[in-house]
Amino acid sequence: MLPVLSAEDFGKLFTTYERSAWRLETLPAYAVDEEAEDFVRFLAGEAWPEDYTDDWIKMIAAHAASHRMMGRVHALRLPLSDYLRFEIFTGYVFTVKAGEDVRILDLDEHSTDLPGDFWIFDDRTVVGMTYGPKGEYVSAEILPESELPKYLAYRDAALAHAEPLTEFLNRTSAD
């Protein structure tokens, strides 16, 4: 059994990494309690502030200012779920402005063999993410060091076929 990270220890990885933090996302929706009210507002068509910021966005901006990269690829299929539209237009567009490299892998155009969600910190620590059937977060586990080459290859494959968020939005008119 893999060591499950406490919320505190998982959070520390985002403040202590030295060069890069990178994520693969694979779900069409995530059940995040903290987002529930915002998701309802988004679905109701309420306008989102153009200068929106929160602690996550501020952290990304601080990391970018200190030349610490954050990036992700979200592997998905069109049409976008309501949740993915929410994630893109109330999250990704702001994290990109703050300095995160967000890319989209359209699985209808590029079929790839990818595992579930994971993070890679400094190209040396892989954290596997476990979610329940409705996209609810279950746990995060540090994977054995022997798994690192495989997950670096997954990252590289995802990046090879993904496109920057802005290009994806321009191509698909996802809004």
PDB file of C-alpha atoms in Angstrom:
ATOM      1  CA  MET A   1       0.000   0.000   0.000  1.00  0.00           C
ATOM      2  CA  LEU A   2       1.269   3.449  -0.945  1.00  0.00           C
ATOM      3  CA  PRO A   3       1.725   6.150   1.676  1.00  0.00           C
ATOM      4  CA  VAL A   4      -1.300   8.452   1.594  1.00  0.00           C
ATOM      5  CA  LEU A   5      -0.395  12.112   1.935  1.00  0.00           C
ATOM      6  CA  SER A   6      -2.166  14.198   4.521  1.00  0.00           C
ATOM      7  CA  ALA A   7      -3.756  17.385   3.190  1.00  0.00           C
ATOM      8  CA  GLU A   8      -1.009  19.345   4.944  1.00  0.00           C
ATOM      9  CA  ASP A   9       1.830  17.293   3.439  1.00  0.00           C
ATOM     10  CA  PHE A  10       0.271  17.437  -0.023  1.00  0.00           C
ATOM     11  CA  GLY A  11      -0.114  21.207   0.296  1.00  0.00           C
ATOM     12  CA  LYS A  12       3.551  21.559   1.280  1.00  0.00           C
ATOM     13  CA  LEU A  13       4.595  20.116  -2.067  1.00  0.00           C
ATOM     14  CA  PHE A  14       3.165  23.231  -3.743  1.00  0.00           C
ATOM     15  CA  THR A  15       5.177  25.595  -1.580  1.00  0.00           C
ATOM     16  CA  THR A  16       8.442  23.673  -1.433  1.00  0.00           C
ATOM     17  CA  TYR A  17       9.031  22.541  -5.010  1.00  0.00           C
ATOM     18  CA  GLU A  18      12.075  24.170  -6.575  1.00  0.00           C
ATOM     19  CA  ARG A  19      11.597  24.181 -10.360  1.00  0.00           C
ATOM     20  CA  SER A  20       8.367  22.646 -11.609  1.00  0.00           C
ATOM     21  CA  ALA A  21       4.980  21.297 -10.638  1.00  0.00           C
ATOM     22  CA  TRP A  22       3.010  19.629 -13.407  1.00  0.00           C
ATOM     23  CA  ARG A  23      -0.389  17.926 -13.462  1.00  0.00           C
ATOM     24  CA  LEU A  24      -2.365  15.620 -15.711  1.00  0.00           C
ATOM     25  CA  GLU A  25      -6.137  15.948 -15.363  1.00  0.00           C
ATOM     26  CA  THR A  26      -8.405  13.348 -16.932  1.00  0.00           C
ATOM     27  CA  LEU A  27     -11.899  13.748 -15.495  1.00  0.00           C
ATOM     28  CA  PRO A  28     -14.799  15.580 -17.177  1.00  0.00           C
ATOM     29  CA  ALA A  29     -15.857  16.908 -13.749  1.00  0.00           C
ATOM     30  CA  TYR A  30     -14.441  17.210 -10.256  1.00  0.00           C
ATOM     31  CA  ALA A  31     -16.663  17.401  -7.185  1.00  0.00           C
ATOM     32  CA  VAL A  32     -15.016  20.173  -5.186  1.00  0.00           C
ATOM     33  CA  ASP A  33     -17.080  21.399  -2.240  1.00  0.00           C
ATOM     34  CA  GLU A  34     -15.350  24.793  -2.256  1.00  0.00           C
ATOM     35  CA  GLU A  35     -16.489  25.360  -5.855  1.00  0.00           C
ATOM     36  CA  ALA A  36     -20.145  24.400  -5.453  1.00  0.00           C
ATOM     37  CA  GLU A  37     -21.568  27.928  -5.054  1.00  0.00           C
ATOM     38  CA  ASP A  38     -19.386  29.328  -7.828  1.00  0.00           C
ATOM     39  CA  PHE A  39     -20.436  26.493 -10.141  1.00  0.00           C
ATOM     40  CA  VAL A  40     -24.118  27.281  -9.524  1.00  0.00           C
ATOM     41  CA  ARG A  41     -23.422  30.977 -10.233  1.00  0.00           C
ATOM     42  CA  PHE A  42     -21.594  30.053 -13.441  1.00  0.00           C
ATOM     43  CA  LEU A  43     -24.456  27.832 -14.612  1.00  0.00           C
ATOM     44  CA  ALA A  44     -26.882  30.682 -13.897  1.00  0.00           C
ATOM     45  CA  GLY A  45     -24.872  32.877 -16.275  1.00  0.00           C
ATOM     46  CA  GLU A  46     -23.559  35.301 -13.671  1.00  0.00           C
ATOM     47  CA  ALA A  47     -20.651  37.414 -14.900  1.00  0.00           C
ATOM     48  CA  TRP A  48     -17.219  36.538 -13.563  1.00  0.00           C
ATOM     49  CA  PRO A  49     -14.923  39.394 -12.473  1.00  0.00           C
ATOM     50  CA  GLU A  50     -12.288  40.135 -15.121  1.00  0.00           C
ATOM     51  CA  ASP A  51      -9.700  40.624 -12.387  1.00  0.00           C
ATOM     52  CA  TYR A  52     -10.640  37.485 -10.428  1.00  0.00           C
ATOM     53  CA  THR A  53      -7.981  36.189  -8.062  1.00  0.00           C
ATOM     54  CA  ASP A  54      -7.798  33.759  -5.186  1.00  0.00           C
ATOM     55  CA  ASP A  55      -5.033  32.180  -3.091  1.00  0.00           C
ATOM     56  CA  TRP A  56      -4.260  29.557  -5.774  1.00  0.00           C
ATOM     57  CA  ILE A  57      -3.870  32.213  -8.483  1.00  0.00           C
ATOM     58  CA  LYS A  58      -1.731  34.373  -6.194  1.00  0.00           C
ATOM     59  CA  MET A  59       0.513  31.375  -5.474  1.00  0.00           C
ATOM     60  CA  ILE A  60       0.926  30.654  -9.200  1.00  0.00           C
ATOM     61  CA  ALA A  61       1.843  34.297  -9.839  1.00  0.00           C
ATOM     62  CA  ALA A  62       4.390  34.260  -7.006  1.00  0.00           C
ATOM     63  CA  HIS A  63       5.920  31.044  -8.340  1.00  0.00           C
ATOM     64  CA  ALA A  64       6.083  32.457 -11.871  1.00  0.00           C
ATOM     65  CA  ALA A  65       7.784  35.595 -10.547  1.00  0.00           C
ATOM     66  CA  SER A  66      10.442  33.387  -8.934  1.00  0.00           C
ATOM     67  CA  HIS A  67      10.843  31.280 -12.122  1.00  0.00           C
ATOM     68  CA  ARG A  68       9.113  28.224 -10.681  1.00  0.00           C
ATOM     69  CA  MET A  69       6.962  26.651 -13.385  1.00  0.00           C
ATOM     70  CA  MET A  70       3.458  25.317 -12.923  1.00  0.00           C
ATOM     71  CA  GLY A  71       1.710  23.535 -15.733  1.00  0.00           C
ATOM     72  CA  ARG A  72      -0.994  21.051 -16.568  1.00  0.00           C
ATOM     73  CA  VAL A  73      -2.642  19.190 -19.378  1.00  0.00           C
ATOM     74  CA  HIS A  74      -6.329  18.414 -19.190  1.00  0.00           C
ATOM     75  CA  ALA A  75      -7.190  15.440 -21.395  1.00  0.00           C
ATOM     76  CA  LEU A  76     -10.809  15.737 -22.507  1.00  0.00           C
ATOM     77  CA  ARG A  77     -13.413  15.071 -25.156  1.00  0.00           C
ATOM     78  CA  LEU A  78     -15.726  17.527 -26.848  1.00  0.00           C
ATOM     79  CA  PRO A  79     -18.292  18.779 -26.296  1.00  0.00           C
ATOM     80  CA  LEU A  80     -17.131  20.255 -23.020  1.00  0.00           C
ATOM     81  CA  SER A  81     -19.104  19.316 -19.939  1.00  0.00           C
ATOM     82  CA  ASP A  82     -20.620  22.181 -17.957  1.00  0.00           C
ATOM     83  CA  TYR A  83     -17.947  21.580 -15.357  1.00  0.00           C
ATOM     84  CA  LEU A  84     -15.103  21.811 -17.895  1.00  0.00           C
ATOM     85  CA  ARG A  85     -16.507  25.087 -19.228  1.00  0.00           C
ATOM     86  CA  PHE A  86     -16.638  26.310 -15.618  1.00  0.00           C
ATOM     87  CA  GLU A  87     -13.083  25.142 -14.952  1.00  0.00           C
ATOM     88  CA  ILE A  88     -11.782  26.815 -18.105  1.00  0.00           C
ATOM     89  CA  PHE A  89     -13.570  30.155 -17.827  1.00  0.00           C
ATOM     90  CA  THR A  90     -13.422  30.683 -14.061  1.00  0.00           C
ATOM     91  CA  GLY A  91     -10.104  28.973 -13.422  1.00  0.00           C
ATOM     92  CA  TYR A  92      -7.734  28.250 -16.275  1.00  0.00           C
ATOM     93  CA  VAL A  93      -8.023  31.611 -18.017  1.00  0.00           C
ATOM     94  CA  PHE A  94      -6.958  33.269 -14.756  1.00  0.00           C
ATOM     95  CA  THR A  95      -4.189  30.813 -13.890  1.00  0.00           C
ATOM     96  CA  VAL A  96      -2.756  31.273 -17.393  1.00  0.00           C
ATOM     97  CA  LYS A  97      -2.680  35.050 -16.809  1.00  0.00           C
ATOM     98  CA  ALA A  98      -0.866  34.365 -13.532  1.00  0.00           C
ATOM     99  CA  GLY A  99       1.771  32.281 -15.319  1.00  0.00           C
ATOM    100  CA  GLU A 100       0.549  28.680 -15.410  1.00  0.00           C
ATOM    101  CA  ASP A 101       1.088  26.728 -18.630  1.00  0.00           C
ATOM    102  CA  VAL A 102      -2.361  25.191 -19.212  1.00  0.00           C
ATOM    103  CA  ARG A 103      -2.781  22.919 -22.209  1.00  0.00           C
ATOM    104  CA  ILE A 104      -5.666  20.865 -23.526  1.00  0.00           C
ATOM    105  CA  LEU A 105      -5.370  17.391 -25.013  1.00  0.00           C
ATOM    106  CA  ASP A 106      -8.353  16.703 -27.252  1.00  0.00           C
ATOM    107  CA  LEU A 107      -8.760  12.929 -26.998  1.00  0.00           C
ATOM    108  CA  ASP A 108     -10.976  12.874 -30.089  1.00  0.00           C
ATOM    109  CA  GLU A 109      -7.968  14.024 -32.116  1.00  0.00           C
ATOM    110  CA  HIS A 110      -5.123  12.316 -30.242  1.00  0.00           C
ATOM    111  CA  SER A 111      -5.693   8.951 -28.674  1.00  0.00           C
ATOM    112  CA  THR A 112      -3.104   8.332 -25.994  1.00  0.00           C
ATOM    113  CA  ASP A 113      -2.568   5.770 -23.280  1.00  0.00           C
ATOM    114  CA  LEU A 114      -2.644   7.822 -20.094  1.00  0.00           C
ATOM    115  CA  PRO A 115      -3.250   6.863 -16.482  1.00  0.00           C
ATOM    116  CA  GLY A 116      -5.510   8.786 -14.120  1.00  0.00           C
ATOM    117  CA  ASP A 117      -4.640  12.140 -12.596  1.00  0.00           C
ATOM    118  CA  PHE A 118      -1.198  12.805 -11.171  1.00  0.00           C
ATOM    119  CA  TRP A 119       1.263  15.542 -10.248  1.00  0.00           C
ATOM    120  CA  ILE A 120       5.030  15.567 -10.865  1.00  0.00           C
ATOM    121  CA  PHE A 121       7.159  17.834  -8.704  1.00  0.00           C
ATOM    122  CA  ASP A 122      10.686  18.783  -9.838  1.00  0.00           C
ATOM    123  CA  ASP A 123      10.806  15.790 -12.203  1.00  0.00           C
ATOM    124  CA  ARG A 124      11.469  13.546  -9.210  1.00  0.00           C
ATOM    125  CA  THR A 125       8.308  13.094  -7.137  1.00  0.00           C
ATOM    126  CA  VAL A 126       5.104  11.625  -8.581  1.00  0.00           C
ATOM    127  CA  VAL A 127       1.859  11.946  -6.677  1.00  0.00           C
ATOM    128  CA  GLY A 128      -1.001   9.763  -7.892  1.00  0.00           C
ATOM    129  CA  MET A 129      -4.455  11.223  -7.383  1.00  0.00           C
ATOM    130  CA  THR A 130      -7.466   9.056  -6.574  1.00  0.00           C
ATOM    131  CA  TYR A 131     -11.037  10.208  -7.183  1.00  0.00           C
ATOM    132  CA  GLY A 132     -14.401   8.619  -6.538  1.00  0.00           C
ATOM    133  CA  PRO A 133     -17.037   7.876  -9.182  1.00  0.00           C
ATOM    134  CA  LYS A 134     -18.478  11.414  -9.064  1.00  0.00           C
ATOM    135  CA  GLY A 135     -15.083  13.124  -9.256  1.00  0.00           C
ATOM    136  CA  GLU A 136     -14.750  13.578  -5.512  1.00  0.00           C
ATOM    137  CA  TYR A 137     -11.183  13.696  -4.207  1.00  0.00           C
ATOM    138  CA  VAL A 138     -10.259  10.561  -2.263  1.00  0.00           C
ATOM    139  CA  SER A 139      -6.498  10.661  -1.726  1.00  0.00           C
ATOM    140  CA  ALA A 140      -3.042  11.504  -2.975  1.00  0.00           C
ATOM    141  CA  GLU A 141      -0.173   9.043  -2.732  1.00  0.00           C
ATOM    142  CA  ILE A 142       3.527   9.411  -3.444  1.00  0.00           C
ATOM    143  CA  LEU A 143       4.305   6.764  -6.026  1.00  0.00           C
ATOM    144  CA  PRO A 144       7.464   4.639  -5.813  1.00  0.00           C
ATOM    145  CA  GLU A 145      10.568   6.209  -7.337  1.00  0.00           C
ATOM    146  CA  SER A 146      10.721   3.278  -9.763  1.00  0.00           C
ATOM    147  CA  GLU A 147       7.499   4.614 -11.374  1.00  0.00           C
ATOM    148  CA  LEU A 148       9.030   8.019 -12.180  1.00  0.00           C
ATOM    149  CA  PRO A 149      10.285   7.212 -15.717  1.00  0.00           C
ATOM    150  CA  LYS A 150       6.858   5.905 -16.730  1.00  0.00           C
ATOM    151  CA  TYR A 151       5.097   9.035 -15.448  1.00  0.00           C
ATOM    152  CA  LEU A 152       7.627  11.345 -17.065  1.00  0.00           C
ATOM    153  CA  ALA A 153       6.850   9.534 -20.341  1.00  0.00           C
ATOM    154  CA  TYR A 154       3.101  10.023 -19.744  1.00  0.00           C
ATOM    155  CA  ARG A 155       3.725  13.735 -19.189  1.00  0.00           C
ATOM    156  CA  ASP A 156       5.846  14.022 -22.306  1.00  0.00           C
ATOM    157  CA  ALA A 157       3.235  12.190 -24.410  1.00  0.00           C
ATOM    158  CA  ALA A 158       0.451  14.444 -23.127  1.00  0.00           C
ATOM    159  CA  LEU A 159       2.496  17.570 -23.804  1.00  0.00           C
ATOM    160  CA  ALA A 160       3.428  16.376 -27.300  1.00  0.00           C
ATOM    161  CA  HIS A 161      -0.223  16.285 -28.351  1.00  0.00           C
ATOM    162  CA  ALA A 162      -1.735  19.055 -26.232  1.00  0.00           C
ATOM    163  CA  GLU A 163      -2.265  22.624 -27.343  1.00  0.00           C
ATOM    164  CA  PRO A 164      -2.098  25.808 -25.276  1.00  0.00           C
ATOM    165  CA  LEU A 165      -5.431  26.795 -23.763  1.00  0.00           C
ATOM    166  CA  THR A 166      -5.759  29.926 -25.903  1.00  0.00           C
ATOM    167  CA  GLU A 167      -5.218  27.956 -29.125  1.00  0.00           C
ATOM    168  CA  PHE A 168      -7.771  25.360 -28.030  1.00  0.00           C
ATOM    169  CA  LEU A 169     -10.341  28.064 -27.274  1.00  0.00           C
ATOM    170  CA  ASN A 170      -9.713  29.821 -30.585  1.00  0.00           C
ATOM    171  CA  ARG A 171      -9.966  26.539 -32.504  1.00  0.00           C
ATOM    172  CA  THR A 172     -13.089  25.221 -30.808  1.00  0.00           C
ATOM    173  CA  SER A 173     -14.935  28.405 -29.898  1.00  0.00           C
ATOM    174  CA  ALA A 174     -15.561  26.637 -26.586  1.00  0.00           C
ATOM    175  CA  ASP A 175     -17.143  29.669 -25.018  1.00  0.00           C
TER     176      ASP A 175
END
